[in-house]
Amino acid sequence: MHPSAMRPADDIEQAMARHGDTVWRVCLTALRHAPDAEDAFQNAFMKYALADDALFNDDEHRKAWLIRVATNLCRDMQRAAARKNLPLDEALSAAPASCDPSTQPDSPVREVLNAMEALDDPPRTPVYLALYEGYTAPEIAVLLDAPVNTVYSWIARGKKTLKEALL
């Protein structure tokens, strides 16, 4: 694909339909701030739109590529913010009341979400990828470009912290 050529719109829409939720949750998990996560999400799919089709062996490879790109974009944004001394963890504006259990202050779902949000990153993203997305430590190591044993440590530490927070 020529560098200035873009993938067909239906290809991009299909990738977003299949993997958009996962990429969004990875971005939000890493950055904790919806506007920053939106930027990373959009940039990840822009990179996908401009990527050469030969990069992808199959749909699972496409998903892993998108997660890796999103993770790297989030990491770059965190580094840039740290250099500028701008917090990425600003409190989200108050949302209107909802019946969604995850938004209720005393719900078990909210308790788990709060515990996950309280984790540092890492281990927040590796724990999310392992527990929610079902990736193995070796797969996460590839996605995050980290040693496998480090990923195992992050997951173990994150699970221990979550367990202590939820008891």
C-alpha positions as a LaTeX table, in Angstrom:
\begin{tabular}{lrrr}
\hline
Residue & $x$ (\AA) & $y$ (\AA) & $z$ (\AA) \\
\hline
Met1 & 0.00 & 0.00 & 0.00 \\
His2 & 1.32 & 3.42 & $-0.90$ \\
Pro3 & 2.21 & 5.49 & 2.23 \\
Ser4 & $-0.47$ & 8.06 & 1.45 \\
Ala5 & $-3.09$ & 5.42 & 0.57 \\
Met6 & $-5.75$ & 4.69 & 3.12 \\
Arg7 & $-7.55$ & 1.44 & 3.75 \\
Pro8 & $-11.11$ & 1.18 & 2.42 \\
Ala9 & $-13.73$ & 2.62 & 4.77 \\
Asp10 & $-15.47$ & $-0.74$ & 5.17 \\
Asp11 & $-12.19$ & $-2.35$ & 6.32 \\
Ile12 & $-11.70$ & 0.35 & 8.96 \\
Glu13 & $-15.33$ & 0.12 & 10.07 \\
Gln14 & $-15.06$ & $-3.66$ & 10.34 \\
Ala15 & $-11.89$ & $-3.43$ & 12.46 \\
Met16 & $-13.56$ & $-0.85$ & 14.70 \\
Ala17 & $-16.68$ & $-3.01$ & 15.06 \\
Arg18 & $-14.63$ & $-6.11$ & 15.96 \\
His19 & $-11.88$ & $-4.56$ & 18.07 \\
Gly20 & $-12.97$ & $-1.03$ & 18.97 \\
Asp21 & $-14.31$ & $-1.96$ & 22.42 \\
Thr22 & $-11.07$ & $-3.71$ & 23.34 \\
Val23 & $-8.89$ & $-0.87$ & 22.07 \\
Trp24 & $-11.07$ & 1.67 & 23.91 \\
Arg25 & $-10.85$ & $-0.25$ & 27.20 \\
Val26 & $-7.06$ & $-0.61$ & 26.83 \\
Cys27 & $-6.75$ & 3.16 & 26.27 \\
Leu28 & $-9.08$ & 4.05 & 29.13 \\
Thr29 & $-7.41$ & 1.55 & 31.45 \\
Ala30 & $-3.98$ & 2.96 & 30.69 \\
Leu31 & $-4.84$ & 6.67 & 30.72 \\
Arg32 & $-7.82$ & 6.81 & 33.15 \\
His33 & $-9.08$ & 9.99 & 31.52 \\
Ala34 & $-11.72$ & 9.74 & 28.79 \\
Pro35 & $-10.52$ & 12.63 & 26.58 \\
Asp36 & $-6.95$ & 11.28 & 26.59 \\
Ala37 & $-8.24$ & 7.77 & 25.90 \\
Glu38 & $-10.28$ & 9.13 & 22.98 \\
Asp39 & $-7.15$ & 10.68 & 21.49 \\
Ala40 & $-5.19$ & 7.43 & 21.81 \\
Phe41 & $-8.11$ & 5.42 & 20.40 \\
Gln42 & $-8.46$ & 7.71 & 17.38 \\
Asn43 & $-4.70$ & 7.71 & 16.77 \\
Ala44 & $-4.56$ & 3.89 & 16.95 \\
Phe45 & $-7.24$ & 3.54 & 14.30 \\
Met46 & $-5.65$ & 6.29 & 12.19 \\
Lys47 & $-2.43$ & 4.27 & 12.22 \\
Tyr48 & $-4.49$ & 1.22 & 11.25 \\
Ala49 & $-6.12$ & 3.15 & 8.41 \\
Leu50 & $-2.68$ & 3.98 & 7.03 \\
Ala51 & $-1.04$ & 0.59 & 7.75 \\
Asp52 & 0.03 & $-1.75$ & 4.98 \\
Asp53 & $-2.34$ & $-4.72$ & 4.63 \\
Ala54 & 0.65 & $-7.06$ & 4.42 \\
Leu55 & 1.24 & $-6.43$ & 8.16 \\
Phe56 & $-1.73$ & $-8.58$ & 9.15 \\
Asn57 & $-1.78$ & $-12.38$ & 8.96 \\
Asp58 & $-5.33$ & $-12.75$ & 10.27 \\
Asp59 & $-7.94$ & $-11.03$ & 12.42 \\
Glu60 & $-6.33$ & $-12.11$ & 15.72 \\
His61 & $-3.04$ & $-10.58$ & 14.54 \\
Arg62 & $-4.93$ & $-7.39$ & 13.59 \\
Lys63 & $-6.40$ & $-7.23$ & 17.13 \\
Ala64 & $-3.01$ & $-7.77$ & 18.76 \\
Trp65 & $-1.47$ & $-5.11$ & 16.49 \\
Leu66 & $-4.18$ & $-2.60$ & 17.45 \\
Ile67 & $-3.70$ & $-3.32$ & 21.17 \\
Arg68 & 0.05 & $-2.91$ & 20.87 \\
Val69 & $-0.26$ & 0.35 & 18.93 \\
Ala70 & $-2.82$ & 1.69 & 21.44 \\
Thr71 & $-0.61$ & 0.69 & 24.37 \\
Asn72 & 2.41 & 2.39 & 22.83 \\
Leu73 & 0.39 & 5.54 & 22.10 \\
Cys74 & $-0.84$ & 5.63 & 25.71 \\
Arg75 & 2.70 & 5.18 & 27.00 \\
Asp76 & 3.91 & 8.00 & 24.74 \\
Met77 & 1.11 & 10.27 & 25.98 \\
Gln78 & 1.99 & 9.50 & 29.60 \\
Arg79 & 5.65 & 10.30 & 28.96 \\
Ala80 & 4.77 & 13.54 & 27.18 \\
Ala81 & 2.45 & 14.55 & 30.02 \\
Ala82 & 5.12 & 13.76 & 32.59 \\
Arg83 & 7.58 & 15.97 & 30.71 \\
Lys84 & 5.03 & 18.77 & 30.65 \\
Asn85 & 4.04 & 18.01 & 34.24 \\
Leu86 & 0.39 & 17.71 & 33.22 \\
Pro87 & $-1.74$ & 15.19 & 35.14 \\
Leu88 & $-3.54$ & 12.58 & 33.05 \\
Asp89 & $-5.57$ & 11.51 & 36.08 \\
Glu90 & $-7.81$ & 14.57 & 36.39 \\
Ala91 & $-11.15$ & 13.72 & 37.90 \\
Leu92 & $-13.87$ & 13.10 & 35.34 \\
Ser93 & $-16.70$ & 15.59 & 35.45 \\
Ala94 & $-19.71$ & 14.44 & 37.43 \\
Ala95 & $-21.97$ & 12.27 & 35.30 \\
Pro96 & $-25.74$ & 12.30 & 35.59 \\
Ala97 & $-27.34$ & 9.66 & 37.82 \\
Ser98 & $-27.61$ & 6.28 & 36.17 \\
Cys99 & $-29.11$ & 2.87 & 36.79 \\
Asp100 & $-25.89$ & 1.24 & 35.62 \\
Pro101 & $-24.49$ & $-0.69$ & 38.62 \\
Ser102 & $-20.93$ & 0.31 & 37.69 \\
Thr103 & $-21.81$ & 3.95 & 38.36 \\
Gln104 & $-23.46$ & 3.37 & 41.74 \\
Pro105 & $-21.08$ & 4.27 & 44.61 \\
Asp106 & $-21.79$ & 1.20 & 46.78 \\
Ser107 & $-22.15$ & $-1.47$ & 44.09 \\
Pro108 & $-19.82$ & $-4.48$ & 43.92 \\
Val109 & $-19.10$ & $-3.63$ & 40.27 \\
Arg110 & $-18.06$ & $-0.08$ & 41.23 \\
Glu111 & $-15.89$ & $-1.52$ & 44.02 \\
Val112 & $-14.02$ & $-3.72$ & 41.52 \\
Leu113 & $-13.69$ & $-0.83$ & 39.05 \\
Asn114 & $-12.35$ & 1.45 & 41.79 \\
Ala115 & $-9.82$ & $-1.20$ & 42.82 \\
Met116 & $-8.67$ & $-1.57$ & 39.19 \\
Glu117 & $-8.42$ & 2.20 & 38.76 \\
Ala118 & $-6.34$ & 2.44 & 41.94 \\
Leu119 & $-3.67$ & 0.13 & 40.51 \\
Asp120 & $-0.55$ & 1.73 & 39.08 \\
Asp121 & 0.24 & 1.00 & 35.45 \\
Pro122 & 1.79 & $-1.48$ & 35.27 \\
Pro123 & 0.23 & $-3.72$ & 36.62 \\
Arg124 & $-3.19$ & $-2.25$ & 35.64 \\
Thr125 & $-2.96$ & $-2.86$ & 31.87 \\
Pro126 & $-1.42$ & $-6.37$ & 32.11 \\
Val127 & $-4.02$ & $-7.40$ & 34.71 \\
Tyr128 & $-6.81$ & $-6.03$ & 32.51 \\
Leu129 & $-5.49$ & $-7.86$ & 29.45 \\
Ala130 & $-5.15$ & $-11.11$ & 31.41 \\
Leu131 & $-8.39$ & $-11.06$ & 33.39 \\
Tyr132 & $-10.76$ & $-9.31$ & 31.02 \\
Glu133 & $-9.39$ & $-9.94$ & 27.53 \\
Gly134 & $-8.07$ & $-13.45$ & 28.28 \\
Tyr135 & $-4.52$ & $-12.95$ & 27.05 \\
Thr136 & $-1.73$ & $-15.13$ & 28.45 \\
Ala137 & 1.40 & $-13.62$ & 30.00 \\
Pro138 & 3.54 & $-14.50$ & 26.95 \\
Glu139 & 0.98 & $-12.80$ & 24.66 \\
Ile140 & 0.88 & $-9.74$ & 26.92 \\
Ala141 & 4.67 & $-9.64$ & 26.92 \\
Val142 & 4.60 & $-9.34$ & 23.13 \\
Leu143 & 1.82 & $-6.73$ & 23.20 \\
Leu144 & 3.60 & $-4.59$ & 25.80 \\
Asp145 & 7.13 & $-5.31$ & 24.59 \\
Ala146 & 8.16 & $-6.51$ & 28.05 \\
Pro147 & 9.93 & $-9.64$ & 29.35 \\
Val148 & 7.54 & $-12.53$ & 30.06 \\
Asn149 & 8.72 & $-12.91$ & 33.67 \\
Thr150 & 8.10 & $-9.22$ & 34.26 \\
Val151 & 4.55 & $-9.63$ & 32.96 \\
Tyr152 & 4.01 & $-12.61$ & 35.29 \\
Ser153 & 5.23 & $-10.43$ & 38.18 \\
Trp154 & 2.97 & $-7.54$ & 37.20 \\
Ile155 & $-0.07$ & $-9.83$ & 36.99 \\
Ala156 & 0.71 & $-11.52$ & 40.32 \\
Arg157 & 1.29 & $-8.17$ & 42.03 \\
Gly158 & $-1.86$ & $-6.69$ & 40.51 \\
Lys159 & $-4.01$ & $-9.66$ & 41.51 \\
Lys160 & $-2.61$ & $-9.55$ & 45.04 \\
Thr161 & $-3.32$ & $-5.82$ & 45.32 \\
Leu162 & $-6.85$ & $-6.30$ & 43.95 \\
Lys163 & $-7.50$ & $-9.17$ & 46.35 \\
Glu164 & $-6.35$ & $-7.09$ & 49.32 \\
Ala165 & $-8.44$ & $-4.10$ & 48.19 \\
Leu166 & $-11.57$ & $-6.21$ & 47.75 \\
Leu167 & $-11.42$ & $-8.15$ & 51.02 \\
\hline
\end{tabular}
